PDB file of C-alpha atoms and ligand atoms in Angstrom:
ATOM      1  CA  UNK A   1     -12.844   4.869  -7.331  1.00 96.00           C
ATOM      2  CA  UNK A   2     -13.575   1.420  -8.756  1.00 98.00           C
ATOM      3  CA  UNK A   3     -13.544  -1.483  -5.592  1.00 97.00           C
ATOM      4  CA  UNK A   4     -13.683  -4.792  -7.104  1.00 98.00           C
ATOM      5  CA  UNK A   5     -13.837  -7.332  -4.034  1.00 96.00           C
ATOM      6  CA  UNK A   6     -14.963 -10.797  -3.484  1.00 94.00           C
ATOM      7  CA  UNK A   7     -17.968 -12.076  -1.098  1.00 92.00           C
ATOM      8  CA  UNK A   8     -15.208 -12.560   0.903  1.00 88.00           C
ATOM      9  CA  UNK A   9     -11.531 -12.242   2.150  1.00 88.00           C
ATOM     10  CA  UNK A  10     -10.531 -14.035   4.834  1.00 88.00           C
ATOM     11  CA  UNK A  11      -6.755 -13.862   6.688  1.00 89.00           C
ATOM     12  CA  UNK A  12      -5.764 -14.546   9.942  1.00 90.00           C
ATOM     13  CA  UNK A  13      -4.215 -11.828  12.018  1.00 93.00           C
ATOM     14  CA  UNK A  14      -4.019  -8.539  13.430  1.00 95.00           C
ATOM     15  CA  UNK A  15      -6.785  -6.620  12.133  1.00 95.00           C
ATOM     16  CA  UNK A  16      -6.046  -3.527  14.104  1.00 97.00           C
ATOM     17  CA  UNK A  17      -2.574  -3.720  12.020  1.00 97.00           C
ATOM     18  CA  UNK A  18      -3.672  -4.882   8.846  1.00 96.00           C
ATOM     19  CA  UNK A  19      -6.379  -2.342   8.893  1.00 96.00           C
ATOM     20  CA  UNK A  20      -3.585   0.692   9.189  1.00 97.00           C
ATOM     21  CA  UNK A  21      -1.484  -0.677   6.593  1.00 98.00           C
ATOM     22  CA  UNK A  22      -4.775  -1.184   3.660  1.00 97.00           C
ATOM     23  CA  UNK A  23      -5.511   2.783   4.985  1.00 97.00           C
ATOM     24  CA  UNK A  24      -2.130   3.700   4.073  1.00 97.00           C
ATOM     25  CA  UNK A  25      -1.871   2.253   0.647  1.00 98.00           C
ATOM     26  CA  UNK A  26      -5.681   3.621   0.238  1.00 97.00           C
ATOM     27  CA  UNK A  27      -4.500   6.852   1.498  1.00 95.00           C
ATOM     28  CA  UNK A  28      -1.467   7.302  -0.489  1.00 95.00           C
ATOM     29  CA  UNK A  29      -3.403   6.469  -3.663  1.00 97.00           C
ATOM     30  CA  UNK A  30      -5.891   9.356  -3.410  1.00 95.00           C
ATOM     31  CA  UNK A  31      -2.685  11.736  -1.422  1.00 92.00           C
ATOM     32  CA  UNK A  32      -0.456  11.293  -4.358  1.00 92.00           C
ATOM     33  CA  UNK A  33      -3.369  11.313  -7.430  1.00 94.00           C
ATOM     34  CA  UNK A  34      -4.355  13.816  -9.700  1.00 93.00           C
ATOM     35  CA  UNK A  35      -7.253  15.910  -9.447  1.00 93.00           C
ATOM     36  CA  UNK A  36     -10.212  13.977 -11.099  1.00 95.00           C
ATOM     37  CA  UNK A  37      -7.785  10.384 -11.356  1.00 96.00           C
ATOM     38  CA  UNK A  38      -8.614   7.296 -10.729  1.00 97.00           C
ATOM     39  CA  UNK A  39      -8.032   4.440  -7.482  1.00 98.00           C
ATOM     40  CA  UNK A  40      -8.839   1.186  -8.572  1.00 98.00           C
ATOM     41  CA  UNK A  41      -9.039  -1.665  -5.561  1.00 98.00           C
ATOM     42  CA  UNK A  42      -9.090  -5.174  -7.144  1.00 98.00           C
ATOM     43  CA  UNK A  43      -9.122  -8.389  -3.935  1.00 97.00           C
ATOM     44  CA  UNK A  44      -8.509 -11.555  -5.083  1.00 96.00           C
ATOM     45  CA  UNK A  45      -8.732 -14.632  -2.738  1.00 94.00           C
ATOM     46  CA  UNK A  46      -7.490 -17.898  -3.660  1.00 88.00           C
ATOM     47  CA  UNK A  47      -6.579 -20.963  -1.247  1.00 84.00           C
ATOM     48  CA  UNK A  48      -3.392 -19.846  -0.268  1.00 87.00           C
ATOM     49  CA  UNK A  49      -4.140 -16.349   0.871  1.00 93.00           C
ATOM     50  CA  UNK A  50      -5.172 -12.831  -0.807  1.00 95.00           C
ATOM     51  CA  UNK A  51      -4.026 -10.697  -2.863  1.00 97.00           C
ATOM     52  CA  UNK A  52      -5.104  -7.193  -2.762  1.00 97.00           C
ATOM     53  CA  UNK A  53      -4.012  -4.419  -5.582  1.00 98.00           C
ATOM     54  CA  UNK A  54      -4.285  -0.917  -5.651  1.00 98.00           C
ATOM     55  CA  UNK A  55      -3.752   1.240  -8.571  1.00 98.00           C
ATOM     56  CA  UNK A  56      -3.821   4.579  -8.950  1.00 97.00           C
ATOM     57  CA  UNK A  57      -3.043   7.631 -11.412  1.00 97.00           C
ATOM     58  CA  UNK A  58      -0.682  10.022 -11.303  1.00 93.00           C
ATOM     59  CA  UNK A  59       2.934  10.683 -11.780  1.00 89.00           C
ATOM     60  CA  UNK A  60       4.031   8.252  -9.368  1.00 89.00           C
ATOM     61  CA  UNK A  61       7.819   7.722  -8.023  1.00 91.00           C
ATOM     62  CA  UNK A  62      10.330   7.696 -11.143  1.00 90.00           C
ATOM     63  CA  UNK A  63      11.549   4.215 -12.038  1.00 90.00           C
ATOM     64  CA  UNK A  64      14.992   4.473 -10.439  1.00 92.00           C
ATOM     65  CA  UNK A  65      14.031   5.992  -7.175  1.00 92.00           C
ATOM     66  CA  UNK A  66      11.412   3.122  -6.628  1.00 93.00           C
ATOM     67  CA  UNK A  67      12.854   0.964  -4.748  1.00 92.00           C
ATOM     68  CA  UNK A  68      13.073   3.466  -1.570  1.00 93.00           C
ATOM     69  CA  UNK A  69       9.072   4.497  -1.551  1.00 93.00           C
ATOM     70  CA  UNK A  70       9.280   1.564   1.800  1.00 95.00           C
ATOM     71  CA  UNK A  71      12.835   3.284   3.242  1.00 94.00           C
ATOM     72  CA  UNK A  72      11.909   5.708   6.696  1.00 92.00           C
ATOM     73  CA  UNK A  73      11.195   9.070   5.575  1.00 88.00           C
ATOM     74  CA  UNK A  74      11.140   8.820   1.788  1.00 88.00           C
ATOM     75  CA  UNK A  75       9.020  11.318  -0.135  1.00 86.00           C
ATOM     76  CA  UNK A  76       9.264  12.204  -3.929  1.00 83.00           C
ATOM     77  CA  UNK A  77       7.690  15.868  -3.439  1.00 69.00           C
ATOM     78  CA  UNK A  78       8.542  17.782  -0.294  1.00 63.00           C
ATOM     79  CA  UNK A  79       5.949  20.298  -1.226  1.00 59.00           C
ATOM     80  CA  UNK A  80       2.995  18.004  -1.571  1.00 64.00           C
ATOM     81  CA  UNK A  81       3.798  15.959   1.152  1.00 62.00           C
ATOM     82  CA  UNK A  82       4.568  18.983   3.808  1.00 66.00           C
ATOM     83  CA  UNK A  83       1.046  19.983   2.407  1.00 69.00           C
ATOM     84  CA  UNK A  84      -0.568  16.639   3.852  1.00 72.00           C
ATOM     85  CA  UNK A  85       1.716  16.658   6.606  1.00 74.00           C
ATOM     86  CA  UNK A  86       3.116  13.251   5.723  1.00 81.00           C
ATOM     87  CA  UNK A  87       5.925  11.793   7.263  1.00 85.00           C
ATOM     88  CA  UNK A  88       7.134   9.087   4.707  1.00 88.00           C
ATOM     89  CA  UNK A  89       7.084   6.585   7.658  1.00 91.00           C
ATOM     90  CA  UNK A  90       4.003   4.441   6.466  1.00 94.00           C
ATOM     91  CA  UNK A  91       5.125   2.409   3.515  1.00 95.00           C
ATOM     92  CA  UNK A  92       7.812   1.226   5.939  1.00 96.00           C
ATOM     93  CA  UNK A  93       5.559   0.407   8.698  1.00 97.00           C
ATOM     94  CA  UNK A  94       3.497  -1.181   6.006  1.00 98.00           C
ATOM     95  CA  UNK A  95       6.050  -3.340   4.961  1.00 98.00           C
ATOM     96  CA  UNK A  96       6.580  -4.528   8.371  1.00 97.00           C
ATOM     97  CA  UNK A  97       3.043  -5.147   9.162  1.00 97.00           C
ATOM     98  CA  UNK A  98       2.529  -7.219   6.174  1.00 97.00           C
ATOM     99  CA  UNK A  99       5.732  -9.607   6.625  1.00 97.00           C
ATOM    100  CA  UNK A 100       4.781  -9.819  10.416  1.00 96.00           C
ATOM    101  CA  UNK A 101       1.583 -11.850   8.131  1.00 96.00           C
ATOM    102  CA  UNK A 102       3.892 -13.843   6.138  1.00 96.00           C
ATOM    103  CA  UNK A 103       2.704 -11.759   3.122  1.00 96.00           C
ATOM    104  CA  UNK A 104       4.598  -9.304   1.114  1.00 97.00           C
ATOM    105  CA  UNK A 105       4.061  -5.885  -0.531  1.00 98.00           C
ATOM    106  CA  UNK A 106       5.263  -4.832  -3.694  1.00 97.00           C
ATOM    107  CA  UNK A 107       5.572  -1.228  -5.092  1.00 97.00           C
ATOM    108  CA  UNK A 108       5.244  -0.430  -8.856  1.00 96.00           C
ATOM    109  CA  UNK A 109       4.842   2.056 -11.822  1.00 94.00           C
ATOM    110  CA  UNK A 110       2.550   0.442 -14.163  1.00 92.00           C
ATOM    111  CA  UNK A 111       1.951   1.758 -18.021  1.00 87.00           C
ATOM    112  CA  UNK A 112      -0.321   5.143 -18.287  1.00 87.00           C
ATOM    113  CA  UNK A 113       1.308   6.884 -15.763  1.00 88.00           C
ATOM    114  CA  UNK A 114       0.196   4.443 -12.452  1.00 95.00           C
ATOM    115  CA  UNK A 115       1.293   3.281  -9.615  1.00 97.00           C
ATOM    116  CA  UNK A 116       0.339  -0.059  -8.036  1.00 98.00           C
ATOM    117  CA  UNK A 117       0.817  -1.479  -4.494  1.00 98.00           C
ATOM    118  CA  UNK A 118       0.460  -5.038  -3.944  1.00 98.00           C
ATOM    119  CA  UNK A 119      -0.510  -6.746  -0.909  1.00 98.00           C
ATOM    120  CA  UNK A 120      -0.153 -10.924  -0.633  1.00 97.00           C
ATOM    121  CA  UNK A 121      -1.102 -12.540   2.357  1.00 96.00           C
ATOM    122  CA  UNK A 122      -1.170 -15.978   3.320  1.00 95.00           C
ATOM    123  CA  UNK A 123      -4.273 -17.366   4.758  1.00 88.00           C
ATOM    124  CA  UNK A 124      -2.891 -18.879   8.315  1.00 77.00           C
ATOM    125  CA  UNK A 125      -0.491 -17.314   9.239  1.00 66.00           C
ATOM    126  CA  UNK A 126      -0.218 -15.542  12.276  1.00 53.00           C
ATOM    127  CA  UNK A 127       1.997 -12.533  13.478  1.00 50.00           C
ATOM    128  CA  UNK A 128       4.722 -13.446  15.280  1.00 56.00           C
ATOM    129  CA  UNK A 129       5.056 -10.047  17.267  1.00 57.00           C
ATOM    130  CA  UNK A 130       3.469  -7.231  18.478  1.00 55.00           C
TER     131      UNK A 130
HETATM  132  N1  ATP B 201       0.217   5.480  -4.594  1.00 66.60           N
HETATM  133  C1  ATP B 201       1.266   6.278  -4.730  1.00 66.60           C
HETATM  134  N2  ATP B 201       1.426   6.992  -5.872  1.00 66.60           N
HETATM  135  C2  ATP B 201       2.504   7.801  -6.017  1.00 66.60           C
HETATM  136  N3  ATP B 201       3.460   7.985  -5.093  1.00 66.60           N
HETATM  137  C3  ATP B 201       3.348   7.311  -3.942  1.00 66.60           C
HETATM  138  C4  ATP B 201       2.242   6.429  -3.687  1.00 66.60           C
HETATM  139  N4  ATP B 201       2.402   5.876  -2.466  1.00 66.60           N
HETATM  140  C5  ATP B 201       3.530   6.407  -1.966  1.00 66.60           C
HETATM  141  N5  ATP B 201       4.107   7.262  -2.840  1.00 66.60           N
HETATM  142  C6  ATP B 201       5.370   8.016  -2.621  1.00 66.60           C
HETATM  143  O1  ATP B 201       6.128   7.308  -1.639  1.00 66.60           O
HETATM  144  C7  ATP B 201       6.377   8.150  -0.508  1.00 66.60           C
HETATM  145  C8  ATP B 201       6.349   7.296   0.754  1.00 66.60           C
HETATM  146  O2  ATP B 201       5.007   6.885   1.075  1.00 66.60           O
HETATM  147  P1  ATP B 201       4.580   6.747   2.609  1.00 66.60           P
HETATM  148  O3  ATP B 201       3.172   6.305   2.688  1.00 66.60           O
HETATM  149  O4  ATP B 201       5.632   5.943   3.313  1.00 66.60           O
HETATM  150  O5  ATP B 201       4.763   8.224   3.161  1.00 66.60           O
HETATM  151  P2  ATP B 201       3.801   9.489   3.132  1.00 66.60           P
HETATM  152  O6  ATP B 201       2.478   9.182   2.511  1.00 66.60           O
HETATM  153  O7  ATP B 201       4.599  10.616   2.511  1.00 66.60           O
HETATM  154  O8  ATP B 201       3.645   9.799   4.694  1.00 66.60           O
HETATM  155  P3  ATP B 201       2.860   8.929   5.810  1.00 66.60           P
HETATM  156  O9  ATP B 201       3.954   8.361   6.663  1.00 66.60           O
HETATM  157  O10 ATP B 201       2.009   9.934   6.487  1.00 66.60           O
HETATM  158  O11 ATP B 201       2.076   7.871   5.100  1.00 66.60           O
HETATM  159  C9  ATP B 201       5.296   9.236  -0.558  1.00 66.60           C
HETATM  160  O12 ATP B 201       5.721  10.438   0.053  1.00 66.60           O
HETATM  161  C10 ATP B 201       5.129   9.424  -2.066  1.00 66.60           C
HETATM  162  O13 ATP B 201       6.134  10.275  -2.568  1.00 66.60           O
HETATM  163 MG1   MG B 202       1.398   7.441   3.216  1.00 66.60          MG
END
């Protein structure tokens, strides 16, 4: 695992929330690796807000079923994920948490065989519900 994080990171909000949505993505990206792969963490913070990206190896969602990784219950391998006992509720939840933030989350298959989730967040914003 490589984390690659600025002195700091600052956003306003929940951190209760924000802190189960950054242990999903972390947790999916080890879950759904290969043995001896790789999870690469890279923060970046900027004026506006942060962005956070997490990339991992492995053989990811295929292209055409990617857009429903954040639908309720959505798992690519049964097997593997009745093996971690997963429910394919997180990414969802995720989702939520993050536009509750202002911020958005994006889900992609990047070249090598990897998967990256990306987390923006504005600085100031705060949630707007529980
Ligand atoms: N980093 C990733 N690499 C490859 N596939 C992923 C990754 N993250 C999610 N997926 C796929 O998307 C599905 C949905 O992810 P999600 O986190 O919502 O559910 P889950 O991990 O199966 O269960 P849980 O609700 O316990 O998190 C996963 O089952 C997996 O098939
Ligand atoms: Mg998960």
């Amino acid at each position: 695992m490589e984390v690659r994080l600025p002195k700091e990171l600052i956003v306003k909000g929940r951190g209760e929330k924000l802190n189960r949505a950054f242990s999903n993505i972390l947790d999916n990206a080890v879950k759904y690796n290969v043995d001896g792969g790789r999870v690469e963490v890279i923060g970046d913070q900027s004026g506006a807000g942060l962005t956070m990206k997490t990339t991992n190896t492995g053989p990811g969602v295929a292209e055409a079923d990617i857009h429903k990784v954040f639908d309720q219950f959505y798992r690519v391998e049964e097997s593997r994920s009745l093996r971690y006992g997963s429910s394919g509720l997180w990414l969802a939840i995720v989702k939520k948490i993050v536009a509750l933030h202002g911020g958005k989350v994006n889900f992609e298959r990047k070249p090598g065989s990897c998967t990256r989730a990306t987390v923006s967040l504005p600085r100031q914003r705060e949630t707007t519900s529980r």
